[in-house]
């Protein structure tokens, strides 16, 4: 009887697991946050919508390096660009990204 309860419980867990494809996509999403340069860019954009040059200046990086990382972050749908005159202002893509950043920072600062 105990063995059947355990088997049923494990089967229930197995049924609730997301598909492998979804879990691979989730792992890829979290890889975006695994790069400190991208994390710095996302952190800047938590506070203010900025153009590439402004981000580069704040972080002490080249415009080229920031542009490359913004392209990666746009591809992952973490940032978006809005044309303002001749420049593009970047911002976090949506509330999900804002929450991921907030929760992540709360977690890493818990014991500090």
CSV table of C-alpha atoms in Angstrom, one decimal, residues 9 15 20 22 25 28 31-32 41 53-54 59 62 65-66 70 72-73 78 80-81 84-85 91 108:
chain,number,residue,atom,x,y,z
A,9,UNK,CA,2.8,10.6,-5.9
A,15,UNK,CA,2.7,14.6,-15.1
A,20,UNK,CA,11.7,19.1,-22.2
A,22,UNK,CA,9.9,24.3,-22.3
A,25,UNK,CA,13.8,27.3,-23.2
A,28,UNK,CA,18.3,29.4,-22.2
A,31,UNK,CA,21.6,31.9,-19.3
A,32,UNK,CA,20.8,35.4,-20.4
A,41,UNK,CA,22.7,46.4,-18.8
A,53,UNK,CA,25.8,55.5,-25.8
A,54,UNK,CA,24.3,56.2,-22.3
A,59,UNK,CA,29.1,51.0,-17.5
A,62,UNK,CA,32.4,50.5,-25.7
A,65,UNK,CA,30.1,45.9,-26.8
A,66,UNK,CA,26.9,47.3,-25.5
A,70,UNK,CA,21.5,44.5,-26.5
A,72,UNK,CA,21.4,39.3,-27.6
A,73,UNK,CA,18.9,40.6,-25.0
A,78,UNK,CA,14.3,40.9,-22.4
A,80,UNK,CA,13.0,46.4,-26.5
A,81,UNK,CA,14.0,49.5,-28.4
A,84,UNK,CA,13.2,58.5,-30.5
A,85,UNK,CA,14.4,60.8,-33.3
A,91,UNK,CA,13.9,49.5,-21.9
A,108,UNK,CA,21.1,37.5,-3.8
